[in-house]
Amino acid sequence: MVFGSLADTTRRDILRRVAGRELSVGEIAASYDISLAAVSKHLIVLERARLVTKRREGKLQVVEFAPAPLNDAAKHIQRYRDIWESSLDKLEAYLKSQP
Amino acid sequence: MVFGSLADTTRRDILRRVAGRELSVGEIAASYDISLAAVSKHLIVLERARLVTKRREGKLQVVEFAPAPLNDAAKHIQRYRDIWESSLDKLEAYLKSQP
DNA sequence: TATATACTGAACCAAATGGTTCAGTATATG
DNA sequence: CATATACTGAACCATTTGGTTCAGTATATA
């Protein structure tokens, strides 16, 4: 799930890096103090949320950013704001209708 | 943290409801099969993320939606897309420069 | 003042999360 | 073929999370 994936600081940071350019799992892991296995698990989470894809390139696993789920997340957020806005509109209409 | 708060289905649902109109803790809890205490805890999470505020009104605690942190979250998301777009632009420029 | 209503805090529990290490697999290289 | 590199899976551990129940507090009402 997208919001769940974005809930972790390390994962958000990884996502920012791979949005800039494709990186191998090892290259990504080099930026963090945690084990390679831990980074690999973070990448699996991001992969399940379809925020990244992986492909083998020789002995490397190359991680590529996939923006689509972010659009869904943004729509989700926009929806809350739309509901909020429309409730404000209703309130305004009501106040205007008052004597 | 905003993404952490949005990571839970029940909390997203609560947020959708209170975005439409102010509700008491009890009114919110009536919509779910979990205990009032569990709903109260979800609301505390949303409150810590500043996605809602609470105020006492008689014996009710009234929950109000607060949209500001959603703007931050949306900016966060937009940033990933911006990085992604600029990396695509760079790639395009490179390809154009190729013989 | 006593009682009912509307929560919240505390103690507890099971499952999920984020980390570890170590063993195993896939690929490249000497 | 043997070895090094680049991961991934499995087992494990501590902490967090989402739930429970029960006791306690704040407010309204009979």
CSV table of C-alpha atoms (C1' of nucleotides) in Angstrom, one decimal:
chain,number,residue,atom,x,y,z
A,1,MET,CA,0.0,0.0,0.0
A,2,VAL,CA,1.3,3.4,-1.0
A,3,PHE,CA,0.8,5.4,2.2
A,4,GLY,CA,2.2,2.5,4.2
A,5,SER,CA,5.3,2.5,2.0
A,6,LEU,CA,5.7,6.2,2.4
A,7,ALA,CA,5.3,6.0,6.1
A,8,ASP,CA,9.0,5.0,6.6
A,9,THR,CA,11.8,7.7,6.4
A,10,THR,CA,14.3,5.4,4.8
A,11,ARG,CA,11.8,4.3,2.2
A,12,ARG,CA,10.9,7.9,1.3
A,13,ASP,CA,14.6,8.6,1.0
A,14,ILE,CA,15.2,5.6,-1.2
A,15,LEU,CA,12.3,6.6,-3.4
A,16,ARG,CA,13.8,10.1,-3.8
A,17,ARG,CA,17.1,8.7,-4.9
A,18,VAL,CA,15.7,6.3,-7.4
A,19,ALA,CA,13.4,9.0,-8.8
A,20,GLY,CA,16.5,10.8,-9.9
A,21,ARG,CA,18.1,7.9,-11.5
A,22,GLU,CA,18.1,4.1,-11.7
A,23,LEU,CA,20.3,2.5,-9.0
A,24,SER,CA,21.3,-1.0,-8.2
A,25,VAL,CA,20.3,-2.5,-4.8
A,26,GLY,CA,23.9,-2.3,-3.7
A,27,GLU,CA,24.3,1.3,-4.7
A,28,ILE,CA,21.2,2.2,-2.8
A,29,ALA,CA,22.4,0.3,0.3
A,30,ALA,CA,25.7,2.1,0.3
A,31,SER,CA,23.9,5.3,1.4
A,32,TYR,CA,22.6,3.8,4.6
A,33,ASP,CA,23.9,2.4,7.8
A,34,ILE,CA,21.7,-0.6,7.8
A,35,SER,CA,22.4,-4.0,6.3
A,36,LEU,CA,22.0,-4.8,2.7
A,37,ALA,CA,19.3,-7.3,3.6
A,38,ALA,CA,17.3,-4.5,5.4
A,39,VAL,CA,17.5,-2.3,2.3
A,40,SER,CA,16.5,-5.2,0.1
A,41,LYS,CA,13.4,-5.6,2.3
A,42,HIS,CA,12.6,-1.9,2.0
A,43,LEU,CA,12.8,-2.3,-1.7
A,44,ILE,CA,10.5,-5.3,-1.6
A,45,VAL,CA,7.9,-3.2,0.2
A,46,LEU,CA,8.3,-0.4,-2.4
A,47,GLU,CA,8.0,-3.0,-5.2
A,48,ARG,CA,4.8,-4.5,-3.7
A,49,ALA,CA,3.4,-1.0,-3.7
A,50,ARG,CA,4.5,-0.7,-7.3
A,51,LEU,CA,6.5,2.4,-6.6
A,52,VAL,CA,9.6,0.8,-8.0
A,53,THR,CA,10.3,-2.1,-10.4
A,54,LYS,CA,13.4,-4.2,-10.4
A,55,ARG,CA,15.2,-5.9,-13.3
A,56,ARG,CA,18.3,-8.0,-13.5
A,57,GLU,CA,21.2,-6.6,-15.4
A,58,GLY,CA,24.1,-9.0,-15.2
A,59,LYS,CA,24.8,-9.5,-11.5
A,60,LEU,CA,23.0,-6.3,-10.5
A,61,GLN,CA,19.4,-5.8,-9.7
A,62,VAL,CA,18.5,-2.4,-11.0
A,63,VAL,CA,15.8,-0.5,-9.3
A,64,GLU,CA,13.6,1.9,-11.3
A,65,PHE,CA,11.1,4.4,-10.0
A,66,ALA,CA,7.5,4.0,-11.0
A,67,PRO,CA,5.4,7.1,-10.5
A,68,ALA,CA,1.9,5.8,-11.2
A,69,PRO,CA,0.8,4.9,-7.6
A,70,LEU,CA,1.8,8.4,-6.5
A,71,ASN,CA,-0.9,9.7,-8.8
A,72,ASP,CA,-3.4,7.5,-7.0
A,73,ALA,CA,-2.1,8.8,-3.6
A,74,ALA,CA,-2.4,12.4,-4.8
A,75,LYS,CA,-6.0,11.8,-5.9
A,76,HIS,CA,-6.7,10.2,-2.5
A,77,ILE,CA,-5.4,13.3,-0.8
A,78,GLN,CA,-7.2,15.6,-3.2
A,79,ARG,CA,-10.5,13.8,-2.4
A,80,TYR,CA,-10.2,14.8,1.3
A,81,ARG,CA,-9.7,18.4,0.3
A,82,ASP,CA,-12.6,18.3,-2.1
A,83,ILE,CA,-14.9,16.9,0.6
A,84,TRP,CA,-13.6,19.6,2.9
A,85,GLU,CA,-14.1,22.4,0.3
A,86,SER,CA,-17.6,21.3,-0.5
A,87,SER,CA,-18.5,21.2,3.2
A,88,LEU,CA,-17.2,24.8,3.5
A,89,ASP,CA,-19.3,25.8,0.4
A,90,LYS,CA,-22.4,24.3,2.0
A,91,LEU,CA,-21.7,26.2,5.3
A,92,GLU,CA,-21.3,29.4,3.3
A,93,ALA,CA,-24.5,28.8,1.4
A,94,TYR,CA,-26.3,28.2,4.7
A,95,LEU,CA,-24.9,31.3,6.3
A,96,LYS,CA,-25.9,33.4,3.3
A,97,SER,CA,-29.5,32.0,3.5
A,98,GLN,CA,-29.8,33.1,7.1
A,99,PRO,CA,-31.7,36.3,7.8
B,1,MET,CA,3.4,11.7,10.8
B,2,VAL,CA,1.0,12.2,8.0
B,3,PHE,CA,1.8,9.2,5.8
B,4,GLY,CA,1.8,7.0,8.8
B,5,SER,CA,-1.6,8.2,9.8
B,6,LEU,CA,-2.9,7.6,6.3
B,7,ALA,CA,-1.5,4.1,6.2
B,8,ASP,CA,-4.5,2.7,8.1
B,9,THR,CA,-7.8,2.1,6.3
B,10,THR,CA,-9.9,2.9,9.3
B,11,ARG,CA,-8.1,6.2,9.8
B,12,ARG,CA,-8.5,7.2,6.2
B,13,ASP,CA,-12.1,6.4,6.4
B,14,ILE,CA,-12.5,8.5,9.6
B,15,LEU,CA,-10.7,11.3,7.9
B,16,ARG,CA,-13.1,11.2,5.0
B,17,ARG,CA,-16.0,11.4,7.3
B,18,VAL,CA,-14.8,14.3,9.4
B,19,ALA,CA,-13.8,16.1,6.2
B,20,GLY,CA,-17.5,16.2,5.4
B,21,ARG,CA,-18.6,17.5,8.7
B,22,GLU,CA,-17.6,17.8,12.4
B,23,LEU,CA,-18.5,14.6,14.4
B,24,SER,CA,-18.2,13.6,18.0
B,25,VAL,CA,-15.9,10.7,18.9
B,26,GLY,CA,-19.0,8.7,19.7
B,27,GLU,CA,-20.7,9.4,16.4
B,28,ILE,CA,-17.5,8.4,14.6
B,29,ALA,CA,-17.2,5.2,16.6
B,30,ALA,CA,-20.8,4.2,15.8
B,31,SER,CA,-19.7,3.6,12.2
B,32,TYR,CA,-17.1,0.9,13.1
B,33,ASP,CA,-17.2,-2.5,14.6
B,34,ILE,CA,-14.2,-1.8,16.9
B,35,SER,CA,-14.4,-0.5,20.4
B,36,LEU,CA,-14.8,3.2,21.3
B,37,ALA,CA,-11.4,3.1,22.9
B,38,ALA,CA,-9.9,1.9,19.6
B,39,VAL,CA,-11.5,4.7,17.7
B,40,SER,CA,-10.3,7.1,20.3
B,41,LYS,CA,-6.8,5.9,19.8
B,42,HIS,CA,-7.1,6.3,16.0
B,43,LEU,CA,-8.2,9.9,16.6
B,44,ILE,CA,-5.2,10.5,18.9
B,45,VAL,CA,-3.0,9.4,16.0
B,46,LEU,CA,-4.8,11.7,13.6
B,47,GLU,CA,-4.6,14.5,16.2
B,48,ARG,CA,-0.8,14.1,16.6
B,49,ALA,CA,-0.4,14.3,12.8
B,50,ARG,CA,-2.5,17.5,13.1
B,51,LEU,CA,-5.0,16.1,10.6
B,52,VAL,CA,-7.8,16.7,13.0
B,53,THR,CA,-8.4,18.9,16.1
B,54,LYS,CA,-10.7,18.1,19.0
B,55,ARG,CA,-12.6,20.4,21.3
B,56,ARG,CA,-15.0,19.8,24.1
B,57,GLU,CA,-18.6,20.8,23.6
B,58,GLY,CA,-20.6,19.8,26.6
B,59,LYS,CA,-20.0,16.2,27.2
B,60,LEU,CA,-19.0,15.6,23.6
B,61,GLN,CA,-15.5,15.8,22.1
B,62,VAL,CA,-16.0,17.2,18.7
B,63,VAL,CA,-13.5,16.3,16.0
B,64,GLU,CA,-12.8,18.7,13.2
B,65,PHE,CA,-10.8,18.1,10.0
B,66,ALA,CA,-7.6,20.1,9.5
B,67,PRO,CA,-6.4,20.1,5.9
B,68,ALA,CA,-3.0,21.7,6.3
B,69,PRO,CA,-0.8,18.6,6.7
B,70,LEU,CA,-2.4,17.2,3.5
B,71,ASN,CA,-0.8,20.1,1.6
B,72,ASP,CA,2.6,19.1,3.0
B,73,ALA,CA,2.0,15.5,2.0
B,74,ALA,CA,0.9,16.5,-1.5
B,75,LYS,CA,4.1,18.6,-1.9
B,76,HIS,CA,6.1,15.6,-0.7
B,77,ILE,CA,4.5,13.5,-3.5
B,78,GLN,CA,4.9,16.3,-6.0
B,79,ARG,CA,8.6,16.4,-5.2
B,80,TYR,CA,9.1,12.8,-6.3
B,81,ARG,CA,7.3,13.5,-9.5
B,82,ASP,CA,9.4,16.6,-10.1
B,83,ILE,CA,12.6,14.7,-9.6
B,84,TRP,CA,11.3,12.0,-11.9
B,85,GLU,CA,10.3,14.5,-14.6
B,86,SER,CA,13.6,16.3,-14.5
B,87,SER,CA,15.5,13.0,-14.8
B,88,LEU,CA,13.4,12.3,-17.9
B,89,ASP,CA,14.2,15.7,-19.3
B,90,LYS,CA,17.9,15.0,-18.8
B,91,LEU,CA,17.5,11.7,-20.6
B,92,GLU,CA,15.7,13.4,-23.5
B,93,ALA,CA,18.3,16.1,-23.8
B,94,TYR,CA,21.0,13.4,-23.8
B,95,LEU,CA,19.3,11.4,-26.5
B,96,LYS,CA,18.8,14.5,-28.6
B,97,SER,CA,22.5,15.3,-28.3
B,98,GLN,CA,23.4,11.8,-29.6
B,99,PRO,CA,24.4,11.5,-33.3
C,1,DT,C1',-26.4,14.8,45.1
C,2,DA,C1',-26.7,10.5,42.6
C,3,DT,C1',-26.6,8.7,38.1
C,4,DA,C1',-26.0,8.4,33.2
C,5,DT,C1',-23.2,9.6,29.2
C,6,DA,C1',-18.9,10.3,26.8
C,7,DC,C1',-14.9,9.7,26.5
C,8,DT,C1',-9.5,8.6,27.9
C,9,DG,C1',-5.7,6.1,30.3
C,10,DA,C1',-3.6,1.8,31.7
C,11,DA,C1',-2.6,-2.8,31.3
C,12,DC,C1',-2.5,-6.3,28.4
C,13,DC,C1',-2.2,-9.2,23.9
C,14,DA,C1',-1.3,-10.8,19.0
C,15,DA,C1',0.4,-9.5,14.8
C,16,DA,C1',3.2,-6.5,12.0
C,17,DT,C1',7.5,-3.9,11.3
C,18,DG,C1',12.2,-2.9,10.9
C,19,DG,C1',16.2,-4.6,12.1
C,20,DT,C1',19.9,-8.4,12.5
C,21,DT,C1',22.9,-12.6,10.9
C,22,DC,C1',23.8,-16.5,8.2
C,23,DA,C1',22.9,-19.6,4.5
C,24,DG,C1',21.8,-20.1,-0.3
C,25,DT,C1',21.3,-18.7,-5.3
C,26,DA,C1',22.5,-16.3,-9.6
C,27,DT,C1',25.9,-14.2,-12.3
C,28,DA,C1',30.5,-12.8,-13.7
C,29,DT,C1',35.4,-13.6,-13.6
C,30,DG,C1',40.2,-15.7,-12.8
D,1,DC,C1',35.8,-25.3,-12.6
D,2,DA,C1',36.6,-22.3,-8.5
D,3,DT,C1',35.8,-18.1,-6.5
D,4,DA,C1',34.1,-13.4,-5.9
D,5,DT,C1',30.1,-10.4,-6.2
D,6,DA,C1',25.3,-9.2,-5.6
D,7,DC,C1',21.7,-10.0,-3.8
D,8,DT,C1',17.4,-12.8,-1.3
D,9,DG,C1',15.2,-16.0,2.0
D,10,DA,C1',14.9,-17.8,6.6
D,11,DA,C1',15.1,-17.6,11.3
D,12,DC,C1',15.2,-14.7,14.9
D,13,DC,C1',14.6,-10.4,18.0
D,14,DA,C1',12.9,-5.9,19.9
D,15,DT,C1',9.6,-2.4,19.2
D,16,DT,C1',5.4,-0.6,17.4
D,17,DT,C1',0.7,-1.0,16.1
D,18,DG,C1',-4.1,-2.0,16.4
D,19,DG,C1',-7.0,-4.2,19.1
D,20,DT,C1',-9.2,-5.6,23.7
D,21,DT,C1',-11.3,-4.7,28.6
D,22,DC,C1',-11.7,-2.2,32.7
D,23,DA,C1',-11.2,1.7,35.7
D,24,DG,C1',-11.3,6.6,36.1
D,25,DT,C1',-12.6,11.5,34.8
D,26,DA,C1',-15.6,15.2,33.0
D,27,DT,C1',-20.0,16.8,32.0
D,28,DA,C1',-25.0,16.8,31.9
D,29,DT,C1',-29.4,15.4,33.9
D,30,DA,C1',-33.0,13.4,37.2
